[in-house]
Coordinates of C-alpha atoms in Angstrom, one line a residue:
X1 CA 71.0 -35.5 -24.0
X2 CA 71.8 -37.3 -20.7
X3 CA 75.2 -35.8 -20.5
X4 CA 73.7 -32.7 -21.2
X5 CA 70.9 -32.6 -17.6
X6 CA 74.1 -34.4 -16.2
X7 CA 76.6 -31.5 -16.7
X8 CA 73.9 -29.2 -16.2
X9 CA 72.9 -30.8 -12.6
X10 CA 76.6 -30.7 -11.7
X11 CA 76.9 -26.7 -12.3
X12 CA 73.1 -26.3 -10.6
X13 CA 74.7 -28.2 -7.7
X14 CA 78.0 -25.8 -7.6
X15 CA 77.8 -23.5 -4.6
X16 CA 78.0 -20.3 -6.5
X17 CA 74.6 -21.4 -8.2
X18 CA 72.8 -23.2 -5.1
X19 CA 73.8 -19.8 -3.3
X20 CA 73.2 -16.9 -5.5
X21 CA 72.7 -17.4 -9.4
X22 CA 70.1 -20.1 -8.6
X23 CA 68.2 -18.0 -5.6
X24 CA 68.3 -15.3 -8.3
X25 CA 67.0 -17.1 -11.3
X26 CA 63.9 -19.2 -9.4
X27 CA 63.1 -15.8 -8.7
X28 CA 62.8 -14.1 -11.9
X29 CA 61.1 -17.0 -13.6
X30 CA 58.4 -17.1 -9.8
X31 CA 58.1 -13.6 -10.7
X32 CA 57.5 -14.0 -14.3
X33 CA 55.4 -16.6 -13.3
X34 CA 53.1 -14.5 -11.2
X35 CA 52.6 -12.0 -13.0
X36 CA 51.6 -14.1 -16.8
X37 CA 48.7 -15.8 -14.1
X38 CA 47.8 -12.7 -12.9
X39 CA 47.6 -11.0 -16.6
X40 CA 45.5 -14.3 -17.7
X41 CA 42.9 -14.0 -14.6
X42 CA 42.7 -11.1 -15.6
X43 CA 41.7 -11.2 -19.2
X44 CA 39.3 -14.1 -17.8
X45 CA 38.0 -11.9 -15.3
X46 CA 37.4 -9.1 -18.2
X47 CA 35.6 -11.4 -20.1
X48 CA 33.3 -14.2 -18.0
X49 CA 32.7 -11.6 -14.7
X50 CA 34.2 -15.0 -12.6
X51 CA 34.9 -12.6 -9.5
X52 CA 32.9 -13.1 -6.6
X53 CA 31.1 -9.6 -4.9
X54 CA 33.0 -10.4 -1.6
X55 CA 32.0 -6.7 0.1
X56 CA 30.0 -6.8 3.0
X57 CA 27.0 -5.0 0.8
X58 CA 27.7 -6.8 -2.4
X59 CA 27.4 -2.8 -3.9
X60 CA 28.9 -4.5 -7.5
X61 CA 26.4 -7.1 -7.9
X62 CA 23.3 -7.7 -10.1
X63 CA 20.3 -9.4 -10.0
X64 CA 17.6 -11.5 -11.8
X65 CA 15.5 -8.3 -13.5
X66 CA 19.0 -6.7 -14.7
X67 CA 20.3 -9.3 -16.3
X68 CA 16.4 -10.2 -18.0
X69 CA 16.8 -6.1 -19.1
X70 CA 20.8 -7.1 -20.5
X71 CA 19.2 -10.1 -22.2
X72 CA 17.0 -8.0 -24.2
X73 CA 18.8 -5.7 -25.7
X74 CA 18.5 -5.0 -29.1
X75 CA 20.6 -2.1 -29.4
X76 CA 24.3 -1.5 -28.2
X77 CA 24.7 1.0 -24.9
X78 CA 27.8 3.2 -23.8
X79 CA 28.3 3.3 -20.2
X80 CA 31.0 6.0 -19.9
X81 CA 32.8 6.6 -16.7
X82 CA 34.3 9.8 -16.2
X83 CA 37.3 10.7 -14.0
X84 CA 40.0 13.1 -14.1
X85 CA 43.4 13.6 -13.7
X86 CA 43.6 9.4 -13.8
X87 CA 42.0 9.4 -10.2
X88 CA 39.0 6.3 -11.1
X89 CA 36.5 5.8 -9.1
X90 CA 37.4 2.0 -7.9
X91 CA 33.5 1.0 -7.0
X92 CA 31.9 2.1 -10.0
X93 CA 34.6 0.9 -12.2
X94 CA 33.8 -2.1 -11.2
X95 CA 30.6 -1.8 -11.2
X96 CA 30.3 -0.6 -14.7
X97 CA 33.0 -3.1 -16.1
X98 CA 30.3 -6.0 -14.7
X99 CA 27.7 -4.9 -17.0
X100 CA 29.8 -4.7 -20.2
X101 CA 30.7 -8.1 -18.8
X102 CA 27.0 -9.6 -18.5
X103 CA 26.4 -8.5 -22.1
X104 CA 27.7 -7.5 -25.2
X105 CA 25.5 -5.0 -26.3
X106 CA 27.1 -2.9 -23.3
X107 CA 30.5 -1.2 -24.1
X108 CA 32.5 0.2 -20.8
X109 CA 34.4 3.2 -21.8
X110 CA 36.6 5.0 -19.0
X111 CA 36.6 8.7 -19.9
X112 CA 39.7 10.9 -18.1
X113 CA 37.7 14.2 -18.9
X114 CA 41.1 16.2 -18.5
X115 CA 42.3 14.6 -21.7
X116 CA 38.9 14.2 -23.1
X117 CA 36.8 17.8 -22.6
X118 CA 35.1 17.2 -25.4
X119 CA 32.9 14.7 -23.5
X120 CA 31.5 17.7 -21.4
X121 CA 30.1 19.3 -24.3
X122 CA 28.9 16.7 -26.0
X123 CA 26.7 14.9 -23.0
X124 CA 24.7 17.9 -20.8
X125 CA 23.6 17.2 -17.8
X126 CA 20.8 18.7 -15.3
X127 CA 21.0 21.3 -12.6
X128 CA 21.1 18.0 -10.2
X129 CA 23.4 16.0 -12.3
X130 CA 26.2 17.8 -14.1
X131 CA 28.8 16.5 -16.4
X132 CA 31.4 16.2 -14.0
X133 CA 34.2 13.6 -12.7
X134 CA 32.7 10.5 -10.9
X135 CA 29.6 10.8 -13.3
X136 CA 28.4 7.7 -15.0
X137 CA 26.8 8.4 -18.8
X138 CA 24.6 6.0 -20.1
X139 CA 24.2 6.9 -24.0
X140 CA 22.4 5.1 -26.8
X141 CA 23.7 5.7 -30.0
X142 CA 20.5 4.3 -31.9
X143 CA 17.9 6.3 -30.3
X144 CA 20.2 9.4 -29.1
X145 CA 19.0 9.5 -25.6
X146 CA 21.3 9.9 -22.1
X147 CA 21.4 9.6 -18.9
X148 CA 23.8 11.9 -16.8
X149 CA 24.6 10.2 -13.2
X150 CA 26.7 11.6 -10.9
X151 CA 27.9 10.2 -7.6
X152 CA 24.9 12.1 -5.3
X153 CA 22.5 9.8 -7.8
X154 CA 23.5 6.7 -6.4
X155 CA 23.0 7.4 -2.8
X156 CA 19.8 7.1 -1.2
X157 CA 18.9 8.3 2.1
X158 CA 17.0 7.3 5.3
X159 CA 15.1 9.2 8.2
X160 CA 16.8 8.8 11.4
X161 CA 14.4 9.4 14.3
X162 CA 17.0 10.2 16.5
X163 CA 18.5 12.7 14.9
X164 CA 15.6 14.6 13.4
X165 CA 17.1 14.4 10.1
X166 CA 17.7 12.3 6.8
X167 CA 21.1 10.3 6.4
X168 CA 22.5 8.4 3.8
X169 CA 21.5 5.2 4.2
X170 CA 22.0 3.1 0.7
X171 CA 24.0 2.8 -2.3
X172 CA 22.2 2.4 -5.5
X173 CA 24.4 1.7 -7.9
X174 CA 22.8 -1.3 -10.3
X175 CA 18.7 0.7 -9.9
X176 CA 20.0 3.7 -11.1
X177 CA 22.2 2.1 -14.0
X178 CA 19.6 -0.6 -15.2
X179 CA 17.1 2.2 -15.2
X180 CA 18.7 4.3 -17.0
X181 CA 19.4 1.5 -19.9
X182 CA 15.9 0.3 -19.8
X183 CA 14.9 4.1 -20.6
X184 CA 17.6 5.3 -23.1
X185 CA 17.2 2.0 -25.4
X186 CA 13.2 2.1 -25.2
X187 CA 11.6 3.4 -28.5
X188 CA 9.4 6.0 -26.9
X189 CA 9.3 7.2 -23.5
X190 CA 5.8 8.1 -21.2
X191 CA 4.3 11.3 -21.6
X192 CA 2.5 13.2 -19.1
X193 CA 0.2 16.0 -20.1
X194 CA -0.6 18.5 -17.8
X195 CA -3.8 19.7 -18.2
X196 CA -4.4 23.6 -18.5
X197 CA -7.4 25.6 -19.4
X198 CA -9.1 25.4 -16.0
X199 CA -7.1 27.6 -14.1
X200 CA -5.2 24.6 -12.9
X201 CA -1.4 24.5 -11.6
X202 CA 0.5 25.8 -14.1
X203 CA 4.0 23.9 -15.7
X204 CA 6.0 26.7 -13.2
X205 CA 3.8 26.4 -10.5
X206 CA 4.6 22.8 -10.1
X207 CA 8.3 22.9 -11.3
X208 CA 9.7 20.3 -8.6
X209 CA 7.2 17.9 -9.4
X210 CA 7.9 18.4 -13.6
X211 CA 11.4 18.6 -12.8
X212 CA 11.0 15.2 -10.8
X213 CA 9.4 13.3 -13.6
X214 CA 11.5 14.7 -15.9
X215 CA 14.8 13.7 -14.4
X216 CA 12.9 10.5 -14.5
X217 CA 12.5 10.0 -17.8
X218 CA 8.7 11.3 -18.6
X219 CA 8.2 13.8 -21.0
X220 CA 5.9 16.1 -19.8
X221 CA 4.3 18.8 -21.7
X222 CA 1.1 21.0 -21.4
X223 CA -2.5 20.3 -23.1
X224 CA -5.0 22.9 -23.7
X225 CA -7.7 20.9 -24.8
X226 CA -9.7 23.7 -25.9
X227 CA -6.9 24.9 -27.5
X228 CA -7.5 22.0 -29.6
X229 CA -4.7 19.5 -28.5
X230 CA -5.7 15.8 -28.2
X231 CA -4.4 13.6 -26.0
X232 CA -3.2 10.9 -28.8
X233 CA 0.4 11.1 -27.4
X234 CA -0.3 11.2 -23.6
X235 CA 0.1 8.1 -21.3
X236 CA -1.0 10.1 -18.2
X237 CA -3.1 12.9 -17.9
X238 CA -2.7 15.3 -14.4
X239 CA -5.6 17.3 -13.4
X240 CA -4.3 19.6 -10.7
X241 CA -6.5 21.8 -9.1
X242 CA -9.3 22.9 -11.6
X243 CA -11.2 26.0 -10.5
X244 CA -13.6 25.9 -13.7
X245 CA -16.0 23.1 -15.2
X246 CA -14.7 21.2 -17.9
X247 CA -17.1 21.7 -20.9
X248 CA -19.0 18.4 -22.5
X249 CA -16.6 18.2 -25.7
X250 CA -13.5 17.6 -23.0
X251 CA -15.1 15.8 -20.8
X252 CA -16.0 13.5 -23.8
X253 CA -12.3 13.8 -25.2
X254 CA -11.2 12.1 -22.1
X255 CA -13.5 9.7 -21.5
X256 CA -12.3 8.3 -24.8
X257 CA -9.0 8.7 -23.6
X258 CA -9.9 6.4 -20.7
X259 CA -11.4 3.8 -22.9
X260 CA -8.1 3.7 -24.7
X261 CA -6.5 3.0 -21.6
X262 CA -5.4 6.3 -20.7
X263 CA -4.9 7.2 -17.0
X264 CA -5.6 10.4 -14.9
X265 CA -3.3 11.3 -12.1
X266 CA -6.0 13.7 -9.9
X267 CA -4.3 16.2 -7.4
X268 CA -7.1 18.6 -5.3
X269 CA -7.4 20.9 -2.5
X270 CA -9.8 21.7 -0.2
X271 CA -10.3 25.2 -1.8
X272 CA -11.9 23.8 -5.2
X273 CA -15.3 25.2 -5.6
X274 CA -16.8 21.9 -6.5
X275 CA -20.2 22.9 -6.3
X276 CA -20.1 25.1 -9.3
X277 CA -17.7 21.6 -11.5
X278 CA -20.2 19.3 -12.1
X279 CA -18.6 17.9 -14.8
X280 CA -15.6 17.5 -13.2
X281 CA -17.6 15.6 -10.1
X282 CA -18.7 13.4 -12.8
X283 CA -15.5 12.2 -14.0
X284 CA -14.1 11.7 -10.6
X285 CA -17.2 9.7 -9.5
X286 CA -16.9 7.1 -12.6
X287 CA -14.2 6.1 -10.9
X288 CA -15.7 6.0 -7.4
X289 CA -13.7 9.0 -6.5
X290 CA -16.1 11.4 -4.4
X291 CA -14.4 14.4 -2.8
X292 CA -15.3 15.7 0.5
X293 CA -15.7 19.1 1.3
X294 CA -13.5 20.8 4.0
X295 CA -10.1 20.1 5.9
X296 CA -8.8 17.1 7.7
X297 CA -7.9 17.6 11.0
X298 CA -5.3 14.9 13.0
X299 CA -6.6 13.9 16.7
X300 CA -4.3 14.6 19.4
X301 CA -4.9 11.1 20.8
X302 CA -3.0 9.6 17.3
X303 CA 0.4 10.4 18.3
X304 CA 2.5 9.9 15.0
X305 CA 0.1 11.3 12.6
X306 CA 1.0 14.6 12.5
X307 CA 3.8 17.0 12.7
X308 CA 3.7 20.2 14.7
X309 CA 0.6 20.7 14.2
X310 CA -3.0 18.5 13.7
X311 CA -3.5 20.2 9.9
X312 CA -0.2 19.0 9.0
X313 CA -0.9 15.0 8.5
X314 CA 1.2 12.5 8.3
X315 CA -0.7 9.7 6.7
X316 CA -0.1 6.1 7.0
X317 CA 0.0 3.7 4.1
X318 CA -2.2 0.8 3.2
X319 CA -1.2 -2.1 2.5
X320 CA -1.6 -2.2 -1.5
X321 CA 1.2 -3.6 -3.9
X322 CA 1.9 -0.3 -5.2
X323 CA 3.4 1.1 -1.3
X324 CA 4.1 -2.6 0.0
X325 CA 8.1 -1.5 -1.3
X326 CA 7.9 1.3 0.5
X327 CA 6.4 -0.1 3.6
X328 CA 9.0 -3.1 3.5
X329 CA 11.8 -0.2 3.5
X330 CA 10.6 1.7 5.9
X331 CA 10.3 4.9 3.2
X332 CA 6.3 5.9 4.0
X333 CA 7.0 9.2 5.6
X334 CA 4.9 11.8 3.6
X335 CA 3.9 15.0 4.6
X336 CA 0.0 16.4 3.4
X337 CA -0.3 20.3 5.0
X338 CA -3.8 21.5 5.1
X339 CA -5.3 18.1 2.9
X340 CA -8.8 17.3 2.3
X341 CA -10.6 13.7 1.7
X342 CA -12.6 11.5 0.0
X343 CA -15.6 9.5 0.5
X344 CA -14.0 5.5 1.8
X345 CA -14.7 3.9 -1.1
X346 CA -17.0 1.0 -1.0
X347 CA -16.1 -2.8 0.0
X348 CA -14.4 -5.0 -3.2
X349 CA -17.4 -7.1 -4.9
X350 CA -20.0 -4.4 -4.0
X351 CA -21.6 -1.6 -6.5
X352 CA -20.1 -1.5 -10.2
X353 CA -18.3 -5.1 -10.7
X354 CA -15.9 -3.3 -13.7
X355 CA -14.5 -0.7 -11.0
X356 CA -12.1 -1.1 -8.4
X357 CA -11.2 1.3 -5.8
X358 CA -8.7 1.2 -2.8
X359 CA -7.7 4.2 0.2
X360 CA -3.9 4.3 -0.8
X361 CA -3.2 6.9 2.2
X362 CA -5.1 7.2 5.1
X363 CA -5.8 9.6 8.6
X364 CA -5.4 7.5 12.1
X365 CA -8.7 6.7 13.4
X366 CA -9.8 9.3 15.2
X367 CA -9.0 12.0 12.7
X368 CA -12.3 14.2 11.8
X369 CA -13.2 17.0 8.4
X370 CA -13.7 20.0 9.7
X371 CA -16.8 21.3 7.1
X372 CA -15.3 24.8 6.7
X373 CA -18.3 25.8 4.8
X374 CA -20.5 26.5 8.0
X375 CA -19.3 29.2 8.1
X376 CA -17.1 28.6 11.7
X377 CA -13.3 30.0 11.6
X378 CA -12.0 27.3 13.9
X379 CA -10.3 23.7 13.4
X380 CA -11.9 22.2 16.6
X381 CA -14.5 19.5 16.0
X382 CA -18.2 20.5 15.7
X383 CA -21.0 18.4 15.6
X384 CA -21.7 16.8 12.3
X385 CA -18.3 16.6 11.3
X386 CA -17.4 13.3 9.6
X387 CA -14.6 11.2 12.1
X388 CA -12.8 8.3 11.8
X389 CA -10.4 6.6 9.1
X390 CA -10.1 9.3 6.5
X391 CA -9.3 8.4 2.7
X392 CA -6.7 11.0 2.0
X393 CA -5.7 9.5 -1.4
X394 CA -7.3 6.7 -3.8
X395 CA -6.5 4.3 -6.5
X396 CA -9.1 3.5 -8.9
X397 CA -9.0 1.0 -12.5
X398 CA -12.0 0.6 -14.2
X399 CA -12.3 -2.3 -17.1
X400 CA -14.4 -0.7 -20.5
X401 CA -16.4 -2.9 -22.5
X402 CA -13.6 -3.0 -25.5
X403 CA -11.2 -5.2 -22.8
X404 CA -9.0 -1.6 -21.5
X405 CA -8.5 -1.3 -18.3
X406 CA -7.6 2.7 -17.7
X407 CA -6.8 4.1 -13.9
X408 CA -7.0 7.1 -11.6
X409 CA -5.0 8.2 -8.8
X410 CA -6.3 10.9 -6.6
X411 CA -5.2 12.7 -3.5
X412 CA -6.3 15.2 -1.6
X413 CA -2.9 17.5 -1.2
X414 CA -1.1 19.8 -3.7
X415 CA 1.8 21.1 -1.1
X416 CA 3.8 17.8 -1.1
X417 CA 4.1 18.5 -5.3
X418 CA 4.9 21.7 -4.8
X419 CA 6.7 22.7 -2.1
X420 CA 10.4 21.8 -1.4
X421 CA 10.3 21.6 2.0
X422 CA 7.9 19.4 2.0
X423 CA 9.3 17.3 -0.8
X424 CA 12.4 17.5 0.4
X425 CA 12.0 16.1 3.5
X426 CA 10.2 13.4 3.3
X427 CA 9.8 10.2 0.9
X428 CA 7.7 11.9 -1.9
X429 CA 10.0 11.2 -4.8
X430 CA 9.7 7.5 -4.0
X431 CA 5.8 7.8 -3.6
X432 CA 5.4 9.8 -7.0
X433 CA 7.4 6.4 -8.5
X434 CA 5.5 4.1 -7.0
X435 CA 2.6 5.6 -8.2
X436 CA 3.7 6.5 -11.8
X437 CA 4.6 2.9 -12.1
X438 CA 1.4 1.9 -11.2
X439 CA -0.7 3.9 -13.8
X440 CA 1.6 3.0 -16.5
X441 CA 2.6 -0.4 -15.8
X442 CA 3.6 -0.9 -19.8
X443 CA 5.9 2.1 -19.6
X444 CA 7.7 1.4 -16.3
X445 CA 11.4 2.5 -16.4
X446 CA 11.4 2.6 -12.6
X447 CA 12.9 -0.8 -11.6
X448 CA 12.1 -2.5 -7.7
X449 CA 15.8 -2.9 -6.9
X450 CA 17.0 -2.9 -3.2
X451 CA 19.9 -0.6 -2.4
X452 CA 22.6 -1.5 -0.9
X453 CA 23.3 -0.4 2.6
X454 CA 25.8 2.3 2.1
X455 CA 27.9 1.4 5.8
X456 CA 28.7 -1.6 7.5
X457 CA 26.3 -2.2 10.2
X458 CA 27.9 -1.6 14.1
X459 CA 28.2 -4.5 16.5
X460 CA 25.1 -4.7 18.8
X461 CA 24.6 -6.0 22.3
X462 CA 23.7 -9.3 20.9
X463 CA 26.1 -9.3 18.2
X464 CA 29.2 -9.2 20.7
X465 CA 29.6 -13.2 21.3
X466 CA 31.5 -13.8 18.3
X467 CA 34.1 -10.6 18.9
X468 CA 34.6 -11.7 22.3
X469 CA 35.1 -15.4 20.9
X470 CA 37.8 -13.7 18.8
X471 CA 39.5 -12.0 22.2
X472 CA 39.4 -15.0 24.3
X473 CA 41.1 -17.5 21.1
X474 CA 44.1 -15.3 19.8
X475 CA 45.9 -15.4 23.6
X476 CA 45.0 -19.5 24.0
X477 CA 46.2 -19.7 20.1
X478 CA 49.4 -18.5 21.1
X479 CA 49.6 -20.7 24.4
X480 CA 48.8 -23.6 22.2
X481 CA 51.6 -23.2 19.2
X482 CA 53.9 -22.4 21.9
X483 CA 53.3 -25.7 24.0
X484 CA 53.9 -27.5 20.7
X485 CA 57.3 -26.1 20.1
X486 CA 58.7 -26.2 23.9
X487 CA 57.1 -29.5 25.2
X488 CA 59.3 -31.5 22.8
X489 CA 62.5 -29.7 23.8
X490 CA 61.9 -30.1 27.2
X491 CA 62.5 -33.5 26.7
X492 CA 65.7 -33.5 25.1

């Protein structure tokens, strides 16, 4: 054996192997070498997630409530990635490869839709979110409900004041993901029932608004309660804009609705005869809900609170938990055309101890009601009319006797529901969340995950110290490596 490495030194020191079969060989084997380590981190990679979320936005990382909603699974979850003609999406492929990573009830499947049309048929999307490349289905086999995502899903946008306009402003990869596994592996999902019977909005009336809980994974169906339907199934019930009393037998039918913990989602305007609905009055004032007649009308002194003109409000936000998120993100930009108001409700720890109610949205303080009923055809202040801090929306819970605890939303504007101009411009699909999650707080499948921002933020004036730190080192770098390698041959 020693004459054996002995011989073979000898050769290994022969030029024609220190000079060219040698190079050639230490090559291969570093090559071979490189690429086994990068197959293994690889495989490790695939299966413990041990690569650090490096980008500037961290857009492929999770957090603490998805990985508690990983953790309890109970069912196994496709996340399938669709692309064609080979061209991936690198971000959500990575994105989606984490979560099959944080858990094995999630299976990652990358779908090239140009070998695989089937997929197309077999998952339908909506008019927003269409089977299509860069679309991100989240199936579950065991309860046979799906999520379509496509690339417009995961962006969320911004108002920029300067331009007059929204931008995008946010990536929201993991909300929209996690949500939509929390939703497709729950065993039932929310219902809302709109109430009919009344002359109330009708399903097509309000088709943004269904359409927006829909896409959000409510079921949302009519109830004619004199039609006989009973509201056994419904988590929410949405009164919107009755123009005839409810009769005793309803109004009982949801008051035991509300002592199951039921809620009521109330949506009015200022042209509901409410003089001639008082049963309806009724139920709104049990929850210390008490409508006021006539239109709300900004002051000119309140720059901010309106747009165009005084009628059309923009409200300002209280400070609750349910818009603190929005708030904090700078997304409370709502729009109320032509609202009406309610009564401030009453200081916390006065009146009825079981009932609770707070202003959610609110006038500035020199806003007034003009009492249209006098009979005057002008929106100018007259005497009499109530000014100040208008209540233009309210949250109410009241505790029953049997321990339930049921709640009622009201507001004092259809048009932001309705109208897409409205809607569209402004942050009312992120208020209509906030405020679903908080009257069904057992059925939430609307998670409070930050986006990511969506562009790296430019250098300010007072972020410019560092860049020209940068400037002024790589010239005196180069002085400095240069001085090392002259000075000694300068004394040679």
């Amino acid at each position: 054996m020693k004459k054996l490495f002995s011989s073979l030194g000898q050769r290994l020191r022969q030029p024609k192997w220190r000079h060219g079969k040698l190079s050639s060989l230490m090559m291969a084997l570093l090559i071979v070498i490189v690429v086994l380590l990068n197959v293994a981190m690889q495989t490790i990679e695939n299966a413990y997630g041990l690569r650090r979320d490096m980008s500037f936005n961290q857009y492929a990382s999770t957090g603490e409530k998805t990985e508690k909603v990983l953790n309890e699974l109970d069912t196994d979850v496709e996340l399938y990635l669709l692309y064609q003609d080979g061209e991936e999406n690198s971000q959500l492929l990575q994105v989606v490869q984490h979560y099959g990573v944080l858990s094995d009830r999630v299976k990652v499947l990358p779908t090239d839709i140009s070998k695989n049309p089937g997929i197309l048929t077999r998952f339908i999307g909506d008019m927003d979110s269409a089977v299509a490349a860069i679309s991100v289905v989240v199936n579950c086999p065991a309860t046979g409900r799906y999520v379509v995502l496509d690339y417009d899903d995961f962006y969320t946008q911004g108002y920029d004041i300067e331009l007059g306009d929204f931008v995008v402003e946010g990536l929201s990869y993991e909300k929209k993901i996690t949500e939509a596994i929390l939703y497709t592996t729950q065993a039932s999902v929310p219902t809302v029932g709109l109430l009919q019977g009344h002359g109330e909005l009708t399903m097509e009336y309000m088709e943004v608004f269904v359409s927006f809980l829909e896409e959000n994974q409510y079921d949302v169906r009519e109830v004619v309660l004199l039609a006989g339907d009973t509201l056994e199934d419904v988590d929410v019930l949405l009164i919107a804009d009755p123009v005839k009393d409810f009769g005793d037998t309803e109004i009982a039918t949801i008051s035991a609705f509300a002592q199951k913990g039921g809620s009521l989602f109330v949506i009015r305007d200022y042209t509901d005869p409410l003089d001639t609905m008082p049963n309806y009055l009724s139920l709104l004032r049990s929850y210390g809900v008490i409508p006021l007649p006539g239109i709300v009308v900004a002051s000119q002194e309140d720059a901010g609170s309106y747009y165009s003109e005084p009628i059309n409000l923009l409200p300002y936000m209280t400070d609750l938990d349910m818009t603190l998120p929005l708030t904090m993100s700078g997304m409370d930009i709502l729009m109320l055309p032509v609202a009406c108001a309610f009564e401030t409700p009453v200081a916390p720890g006065e009146g009825d101890l079981s009932l609770s109610v707070g202003t959610v949205l609110k006038t500035g303080p020199n806003a007034y009601v003009r009492n249209i009923t006098d009979g005057l055809d002008t929106a100018e202040k007259q005497p009499g009319d109530i000014s100040g801090e208008i209540s233009l929306a309210l949250y109410a819970h009241r505790m029953h006797a049997n321990g339930n605890v049921s709640r009622m939303f009201a507001i004092g504007n259809s048009t932001m529901f309705v109208e897409p101009f409205v809607y569209q411009r402004t942050y009312a699909e992120e208020f209509i969340t906030v405020v679903m999650n908080e009257l069904m707080p057992a059925n939430n499948v609307s998670l409070d995950i930050m986006s990511s921002a969506a562009f790296r933020p430019a250098l300010t004036v007072g972020s410019q110290g560092l860049g020209i730190a940068l400037i002024v080192a790589m010239p005196l770098l180069c002085i400095a490596l240069a001085l090392i390698v002259l000075l000694p041959r300068r004394n040679r």
